[in-house]
């Protein structure tokens, strides 16, 4: 159920279902009935339900919902954008079975209703709302009346999660068969409210033909790649992560990263720093070694020990040529590499230079973990990335261009692999927006790479586990809590695998 389908893929699912014998009206009937069920859960029979319908099949779903609600004793008023006889296909059939009026949309007064069904536009939204549709959406939002949106809130682009002119703020959304990217990407995720995915009779088998490349992030994405160590799990079998840090001015970042790498399962961690004082402070943990590393050559020497199979650079490294040199050294070492923060900012506007370094190396995982600002700086000058239609498309384009796994962080973190796979994370919490949270994620990613989890799955697992840990703590979260919350999160995750 974690596949995420674009509107185009959804239309293909629809087509395949009908080619397989499903009927359009039957699909629409089940869609409309699922919408009616959502209204019934929200308001008792006898309540005033306003259904606003658009000129396409989204409107058709609205006509079906209106008919079902009226049959269940709701006082239904239906308003239509455009004329009833302009409706076509399944929508025309649904309208023909609605015995009530279809009043002009301009007459709709949502404030007078107990609940609104938003069936204006769905997957067929083709441009910014204007005219009567825009006015109606504004009246709906101003009314404060609860809204059940059909498929996607009208005005929201189902593929990008972006608003086209204006969009309905829904109390909940009923969609069909699978989620769309716009249900998970902001602001779409906020405008949808809770999203219910209804089964309308499209067979799962259509997915074999569609082969969707996007998933909602979770254990179904990385479960096979990250399993509990077997009983004789030896510490060397669980890899050795190296956290490269900067000077004394930055104390917590490398320590956070090191702690998280250990907690998530790396067998050993080394903190390398030009400053003994910092390294000792950063280490302050058993199983963490401390090594002096003043120069890239020192770093190369540390990485010459092949048991150090994952290296994290970024937290508190400083921005500039030194860091670039360290990044180049790490990429040439053949260890798995995580690049965050300063390691990325040191390549500001030079994504190609970074891509060149990545390209030199044997096929080992490289993960970059920028937040949106770092991403924009790294990809400055790359219009093919900067002008992508959505965060999902931008992360994908960068992953393909750089040849790395991109973790584009935010409340809707997107993880994208060079081969086109992508996952949108949906278990985050606003409390993760705190200093050090990124360093913790870097450490978790390095800790998973150290255990030879493949780069894409390691990034997806780190993002999801990091968010789970944050969600467990919630208000008052400080970055130090994240590593402490990991044992409980991992216990549940592994137990879930056993299930
Ligand atoms: N895919 C499925 O499994 C099912 C989908 N259903 C519903 O069908 C809609 C998609 O219907 P479609 O007719 O393609 O488009 P819409 O109804 O979303 O749009 C209607 C129509 O409106 C015009 N239009 C687009 N943008 C604007 C605008 N900004 N202003 C004015 N007019 C606009 C354009 O001509 C569109 O064609 C999907 O969302 C589901 O709700 C099935 O009912 C169930 C199966
Ligand atoms: K809608």
XYZ file of C-alpha atoms and ligand atoms in Angstrom:
545
model
C 0.000 0.000 0.000
C 3.033 2.322 0.196
C 3.301 2.902 -3.550
C 2.649 6.546 -4.483
C 1.114 7.073 -7.941
C 1.265 10.202 -10.062
C -1.986 11.414 -11.635
C -0.803 9.934 -14.917
C -0.067 6.572 -13.282
C -3.452 6.742 -11.570
C -5.184 7.279 -14.915
C -3.251 4.263 -16.238
C -4.429 2.251 -13.239
C -7.966 3.288 -14.098
C -7.481 2.280 -17.734
C -5.939 -1.074 -16.850
C -8.727 -1.781 -14.378
C -11.313 -1.151 -17.080
C -9.331 -3.163 -19.606
C -9.479 -5.923 -17.011
C -13.269 -5.757 -16.889
C -13.986 -3.061 -14.303
C -16.578 -0.517 -15.361
C -16.042 3.212 -15.108
C -19.443 3.826 -13.512
C -18.736 1.076 -10.958
C -15.408 2.690 -10.053
C -17.147 6.040 -9.750
C -19.967 4.553 -7.664
C -17.463 3.120 -5.194
C -15.511 6.373 -5.153
C -18.643 8.407 -4.438
C -19.826 5.946 -1.807
C -16.451 6.180 -0.018
C -16.847 9.959 0.043
C -20.383 9.624 1.418
C -19.091 7.276 4.133
C -16.601 9.950 5.195
C -19.421 12.485 5.499
C -21.508 10.015 7.532
C -18.616 9.553 9.927
C -18.493 13.294 10.378
C -22.176 14.367 10.559
C -25.396 12.480 11.448
C -28.242 11.858 8.975
C -30.417 14.916 8.585
C -27.414 17.234 8.450
C -27.146 19.708 5.591
C -24.579 18.447 3.089
C -23.429 20.792 0.320
C -21.847 19.051 -2.665
C -19.918 21.272 -5.108
C -19.190 19.549 -8.429
C -16.810 20.420 -11.225
C -17.166 19.639 -14.938
C -15.258 16.334 -14.929
C -15.116 12.984 -13.205
C -14.204 14.540 -9.873
C -17.608 16.185 -10.164
C -19.000 12.782 -11.147
C -17.810 11.400 -7.824
C -19.659 14.292 -6.206
C -22.933 13.403 -7.938
C -22.631 9.824 -6.682
C -21.865 11.013 -3.138
C -24.902 13.335 -3.265
C -27.186 10.491 -4.323
C -25.892 8.179 -1.575
C -26.183 10.873 1.100
C -29.739 11.783 0.081
C -30.677 8.102 0.246
C -29.254 8.033 3.774
C -31.423 10.935 4.908
C -29.061 13.906 4.537
C -30.379 17.218 3.317
C -28.270 17.540 0.158
C -27.799 20.600 -2.016
C -25.683 20.177 -5.137
C -23.987 23.026 -6.994
C -22.317 22.613 -10.380
C -19.599 24.555 -12.219
C -20.778 24.651 -15.812
C -23.882 23.121 -17.290
C -25.293 19.692 -16.530
C -25.638 18.774 -20.194
C -21.959 19.556 -20.788
C -21.009 16.639 -18.545
C -19.564 13.646 -20.361
C -19.018 9.911 -19.902
C -19.198 8.520 -16.374
C -19.860 11.973 -14.915
C -22.875 12.427 -17.189
C -24.191 9.024 -16.125
C -23.727 9.882 -12.452
C -25.483 13.203 -12.964
C -28.352 11.468 -14.759
C -28.911 9.318 -11.663
C -29.058 12.347 -9.388
C -32.734 13.271 -9.154
C -32.101 16.556 -7.396
C -31.219 19.997 -8.768
C -27.776 21.069 -9.861
C -27.735 24.752 -8.999
C -25.147 27.199 -10.345
C -21.940 27.214 -8.304
C -22.276 30.963 -7.818
C -25.273 30.314 -5.560
C -23.375 28.036 -3.179
C -23.263 29.441 0.362
C -21.031 26.989 2.311
C -21.639 28.833 5.590
C -25.219 27.518 5.485
C -24.118 23.877 5.343
C -23.013 21.470 8.071
C -20.474 19.813 5.772
C -19.135 20.484 2.261
C -18.120 17.821 -0.267
C -15.430 19.314 -2.528
C -15.781 17.618 -5.914
C -14.717 20.551 -8.120
C -11.351 19.332 -9.391
C -9.127 16.366 -8.772
C -6.520 14.719 -10.948
C -7.571 16.787 -13.934
C -6.603 20.184 -12.495
C -4.880 21.812 -15.433
C -4.295 25.438 -14.471
C -4.657 27.980 -11.673
C -8.190 28.392 -10.378
C -9.976 31.504 -11.539
C -13.473 32.936 -11.947
C -16.371 31.126 -10.298
C -14.212 28.201 -9.148
C -11.785 30.500 -7.364
C -14.607 32.456 -5.749
C -16.279 29.258 -4.580
C -13.051 27.913 -3.051
C -12.538 31.194 -1.246
C -16.127 31.077 0.097
C -15.625 27.483 1.234
C -12.403 28.332 3.070
C -13.923 31.458 4.615
C -17.017 29.591 5.826
C -15.222 27.403 8.352
C -17.579 24.563 7.386
C -15.819 21.161 7.506
C -14.844 19.899 4.052
C -14.458 16.360 2.733
C -12.295 16.665 -0.405
C -12.727 14.171 -3.247
C -9.370 12.744 -4.385
C -7.427 15.979 -3.774
C -8.598 19.345 -2.400
C -9.590 21.465 -5.400
C -6.792 23.772 -6.485
C -4.090 21.428 -5.189
C -1.789 19.837 -7.756
C -1.898 16.109 -7.024
C 1.624 15.554 -8.374
C 3.503 18.403 -6.708
C 1.519 19.278 -3.595
C 1.513 22.886 -4.750
C -1.430 25.271 -4.795
C -2.732 26.451 -8.199
C -4.087 29.915 -7.425
C -6.016 28.811 -4.362
C -6.940 25.486 -2.822
C -9.578 24.104 -0.516
C -8.434 23.546 3.078
C -9.972 20.135 3.671
C -10.866 18.568 7.018
C -10.099 15.235 5.382
C -9.516 13.842 1.889
C -10.826 10.618 0.380
C -8.606 9.347 -2.428
C -8.683 6.163 -4.458
C -6.413 3.096 -4.728
C -3.132 4.769 -3.786
C -1.761 8.110 -2.489
C -0.454 10.763 -4.856
C 2.736 12.783 -4.214
C 0.563 15.851 -3.509
C -0.970 14.083 -0.503
C 2.484 13.830 1.115
C 4.364 16.930 -0.076
C 3.732 20.296 1.582
C 1.614 22.368 1.414
C -0.561 19.599 -0.036
C -0.173 17.409 3.044
C -1.489 20.215 5.247
C -4.382 21.122 2.904
C -5.576 17.506 2.623
C -5.981 16.854 6.317
C -6.000 13.136 7.100
C -6.139 11.157 3.832
C -8.226 7.999 3.570
C -7.308 5.675 0.661
C -10.468 3.916 -0.542
C -10.487 0.630 -2.429
C -12.713 1.258 -5.432
C -12.097 -2.059 -7.147
C -8.841 -1.373 -8.992
C -6.895 -4.648 -8.787
C -3.413 -4.641 -7.203
C -2.165 -6.389 -10.350
C -2.163 -3.074 -12.244
C 0.934 -2.151 -10.218
C 2.949 -4.828 -12.023
C 2.395 -2.983 -15.291
C 2.743 0.519 -13.869
C 5.852 -0.233 -11.760
C 5.609 2.960 -9.664
C 8.995 4.474 -8.691
C 7.796 6.466 -5.682
C 6.802 5.139 -2.266
C 5.808 6.502 1.080
C 8.909 5.913 3.209
C 8.722 3.127 5.770
C 9.848 -0.419 6.589
C 8.390 -1.691 3.298
C 11.077 0.345 1.503
C 14.132 -0.723 3.519
C 13.009 -3.682 5.647
C 14.805 -6.310 3.614
C 18.055 -4.359 3.712
C 18.228 -3.569 7.425
C 17.607 -6.556 9.666
C 18.541 -7.286 13.273
C 22.085 -8.686 13.514
C 22.092 -12.462 13.734
C 22.933 -13.995 17.081
C 26.664 -14.103 16.527
C 26.717 -10.488 15.279
C 30.374 -9.588 15.747
C 31.270 -5.916 16.191
C 33.527 -6.037 13.133
C 30.669 -7.514 11.201
C 28.751 -4.382 11.978
C 31.249 -2.055 10.425
C 33.266 0.882 11.567
C 32.114 4.466 10.987
C 34.445 7.433 10.877
C 33.084 10.853 11.839
C 35.293 13.644 10.551
C 34.880 16.796 12.553
C 36.224 20.295 12.708
C 37.999 22.223 15.387
C 37.248 23.044 18.976
C 34.521 25.540 18.199
C 32.117 22.774 17.346
C 31.652 20.334 20.139
C 28.272 18.654 19.913
C 27.926 17.851 16.216
C 30.497 15.059 15.883
C 29.543 13.641 19.261
C 25.879 13.489 18.241
C 26.781 11.854 14.948
C 29.097 9.351 16.646
C 26.524 8.435 19.291
C 23.813 7.870 16.713
C 26.103 5.774 14.529
C 26.773 3.536 17.522
C 23.169 3.372 18.658
C 21.929 2.369 15.215
C 24.342 -0.495 15.198
C 27.812 0.348 13.907
C 30.350 -1.883 15.651
C 32.928 0.853 16.133
C 33.136 4.594 15.610
C 36.169 6.837 15.273
C 35.983 10.589 15.674
C 38.740 12.347 13.756
C 39.488 15.955 14.524
C 42.344 18.452 14.276
C 41.807 19.121 17.918
C 42.518 16.544 20.602
C 40.362 18.430 23.057
C 37.363 18.303 20.777
C 37.873 14.724 19.767
C 38.034 13.584 23.373
C 34.967 15.642 24.211
C 33.182 14.409 21.112
C 34.040 10.848 21.840
C 33.222 10.598 25.567
C 31.792 7.236 24.704
C 33.035 3.713 24.857
C 33.475 2.075 21.480
C 34.473 5.454 20.120
C 38.105 5.937 19.256
C 39.745 9.287 18.845
C 42.224 10.097 16.149
C 44.034 13.274 15.317
C 43.492 14.316 11.702
C 44.924 17.669 10.781
C 45.164 17.169 7.058
C 43.449 15.274 4.256
C 46.500 13.008 4.265
C 45.758 12.111 7.877
C 42.220 11.322 6.829
C 43.448 9.166 3.964
C 45.641 7.277 6.397
C 42.659 6.592 8.665
C 40.601 5.396 5.710
C 43.404 3.195 4.467
C 42.182 0.842 7.162
C 39.469 -0.785 5.081
C 37.554 -1.783 8.176
C 36.559 1.878 8.392
C 33.914 1.380 5.718
C 31.718 4.443 6.274
C 32.709 8.083 6.743
C 30.567 11.085 7.619
C 31.729 14.581 6.794
C 29.931 17.777 7.424
C 29.018 18.514 10.984
C 31.153 21.459 12.127
C 33.827 20.918 9.481
C 33.924 24.460 8.229
C 33.377 25.629 4.671
C 36.224 25.942 2.170
C 39.087 24.305 0.351
C 40.222 22.196 3.333
C 36.794 20.613 3.534
C 36.637 20.074 -0.223
C 39.957 18.285 -0.010
C 38.678 16.123 2.838
C 35.556 15.287 0.840
C 37.682 14.355 -2.185
C 39.853 12.165 0.039
C 36.839 10.399 1.486
C 35.279 9.837 -1.939
C 38.517 8.391 -3.270
C 38.850 6.048 -0.316
C 36.121 3.690 -1.479
C 34.330 3.865 1.879
C 30.645 4.647 1.930
C 30.284 8.417 2.379
C 27.687 10.717 3.944
C 28.037 14.416 3.155
C 26.108 16.972 5.148
C 26.121 20.687 5.993
C 29.569 22.260 5.496
C 30.750 19.398 3.317
C 27.965 20.303 0.876
C 28.184 24.061 1.268
C 31.861 23.796 0.347
C 30.665 22.824 -3.126
C 28.200 25.706 -3.397
C 27.253 26.217 -7.037
C 29.631 23.432 -8.029
C 27.428 20.370 -8.140
C 29.372 19.269 -11.229
C 32.662 19.289 -9.327
C 31.119 17.098 -6.668
C 29.625 14.855 -9.352
C 33.087 14.551 -10.863
C 34.568 13.366 -7.572
C 31.713 10.916 -7.060
C 32.195 9.601 -10.578
C 35.868 8.756 -9.902
C 35.097 6.292 -7.200
C 34.383 2.603 -7.192
C 30.704 1.782 -6.906
C 30.231 2.603 -3.207
C 27.307 4.459 -1.679
C 27.341 8.210 -1.389
C 24.513 9.934 0.479
C 24.077 13.701 0.674
C 21.717 15.136 3.282
C 20.997 18.801 2.529
C 18.146 20.800 3.892
C 16.409 22.930 1.258
C 18.774 25.889 1.707
C 21.915 23.770 1.377
C 20.338 22.017 -1.599
C 19.574 25.300 -3.367
C 23.148 26.495 -2.795
C 24.694 23.212 -3.948
C 22.559 23.106 -7.089
C 22.787 26.803 -7.881
C 23.229 27.202 -11.617
C 21.603 23.850 -12.385
C 18.257 24.956 -13.820
C 17.377 21.317 -14.540
C 17.313 20.824 -10.772
C 16.368 24.238 -9.395
C 13.364 24.653 -11.667
C 11.939 21.165 -11.075
C 8.172 21.163 -10.543
C 8.327 19.724 -7.055
C 10.634 18.762 -4.216
C 10.277 15.158 -5.399
C 11.307 16.014 -8.955
C 14.185 18.196 -7.729
C 15.592 15.468 -5.488
C 15.303 12.946 -8.326
C 17.047 15.259 -10.796
C 19.884 15.934 -8.354
C 20.326 12.240 -7.567
C 20.622 11.440 -11.278
C 22.936 14.392 -11.970
C 25.255 13.779 -9.023
C 25.134 9.988 -8.991
C 24.370 10.005 -5.270
C 21.440 9.300 -2.971
C 19.859 12.642 -2.121
C 18.089 13.166 1.203
C 16.289 16.477 0.706
C 15.297 17.211 4.292
C 12.222 18.961 5.599
C 8.887 18.033 7.197
C 8.362 16.019 3.983
C 11.875 14.685 3.478
C 12.379 13.102 0.067
C 14.987 10.394 -0.486
C 15.934 9.870 -4.133
C 18.352 7.412 -5.729
C 20.262 7.829 -9.019
C 18.255 4.941 -10.495
C 14.960 6.834 -10.119
C 13.596 5.312 -6.931
C 12.267 7.839 -4.430
C 10.533 7.795 -1.057
C 8.596 10.570 0.636
C 8.799 10.535 4.408
C 5.589 11.083 6.347
C 6.283 10.191 9.990
C 8.215 13.343 10.909
C 7.393 15.770 13.665
C 7.897 19.549 13.797
C 9.949 19.030 16.982
C 12.789 17.643 14.855
C 13.494 21.160 13.647
C 16.154 21.672 16.277
C 19.927 22.188 16.223
C 21.794 18.936 15.993
C 18.909 17.019 14.509
C 20.712 16.920 11.168
C 23.966 15.757 12.774
C 22.034 12.917 14.368
C 20.595 11.907 11.009
C 24.078 12.003 9.484
C 25.321 9.684 12.209
C 22.428 7.271 11.767
C 23.050 7.143 8.029
C 26.773 6.493 8.539
C 25.968 3.822 11.115
C 23.743 1.995 8.650
C 26.247 2.299 5.794
C 28.871 0.872 8.171
C 26.627 -2.189 8.446
C 26.716 -2.454 4.636
C 23.101 -1.427 4.191
C 22.907 -0.201 0.567
C 22.958 3.594 0.278
C 19.322 4.189 -0.752
C 17.902 1.842 1.854
C 20.307 3.187 4.473
C 19.163 6.749 3.788
C 15.472 5.774 3.863
C 15.908 3.797 7.074
C 17.874 6.585 8.768
C 15.257 9.181 7.820
C 12.377 7.030 9.029
C 14.041 5.874 12.287
C 15.200 9.427 13.004
C 11.629 10.687 12.565
C 10.204 7.849 14.659
C 12.644 8.744 17.446
C 11.642 12.393 17.193
C 7.935 11.582 17.219
C 8.403 9.550 20.419
C 9.940 12.527 22.205
C 7.901 15.426 20.820
C 7.800 18.700 22.789
C 11.082 19.594 24.474
C 13.086 17.466 22.058
C 16.786 18.261 21.958
C 19.106 16.473 19.560
C 20.776 14.474 22.346
C 17.435 12.731 22.952
C 17.369 11.173 19.491
C 20.145 8.642 20.063
C 18.595 7.796 23.434
C 15.218 7.110 21.823
C 16.692 4.799 19.194
C 16.770 1.545 21.234
C 12.990 1.588 21.725
C 12.417 2.528 18.100
C 14.753 -0.227 16.870
C 13.156 -2.780 19.197
C 9.761 -2.059 17.689
C 11.119 -1.952 14.147
C 12.860 -5.338 14.451
C 9.847 -6.809 16.230
C 7.714 -5.639 13.338
C 10.014 -7.504 10.983
C 9.692 -10.636 13.020
C 5.912 -10.333 12.805
N -8.401 7.498 -11.657
C -9.330 6.777 -11.013
O -9.105 5.666 -10.626
C -10.656 7.384 -10.799
C -10.786 8.788 -10.810
N -11.984 9.345 -10.626
C -12.177 10.744 -10.428
O -11.829 11.369 -11.654
C -11.115 12.549 -11.328
C -10.339 13.020 -12.522
O -11.352 13.425 -13.424
P -11.014 14.340 -14.694
O -12.283 14.462 -15.449
O -9.801 13.796 -15.367
O -10.583 15.756 -14.131
P -11.198 16.652 -12.987
O -12.587 16.209 -12.696
O -10.232 16.716 -11.893
O -11.235 18.102 -13.718
C -12.360 18.398 -14.448
C -12.043 19.228 -15.659
O -11.933 20.569 -15.238
C -11.195 21.306 -16.214
N -10.246 22.095 -15.458
C -9.032 21.721 -15.021
N -8.454 22.706 -14.325
C -9.358 23.732 -14.317
C -9.344 25.030 -13.749
N -8.295 25.478 -13.037
N -10.425 25.827 -13.948
C -11.473 25.374 -14.658
N -11.569 24.140 -15.232
C -10.496 23.351 -15.040
C -10.534 20.297 -17.107
O -11.196 20.294 -18.336
C -10.764 18.967 -16.384
O -10.921 17.900 -17.268
C -10.293 12.137 -10.177
O -9.810 13.239 -9.451
C -11.271 11.285 -9.363
O -12.000 12.104 -8.480
C -13.134 8.447 -10.787
O -14.318 8.946 -10.476
C -12.913 7.218 -9.930
C -11.744 6.471 -10.497
K -11.636 17.817 -5.205
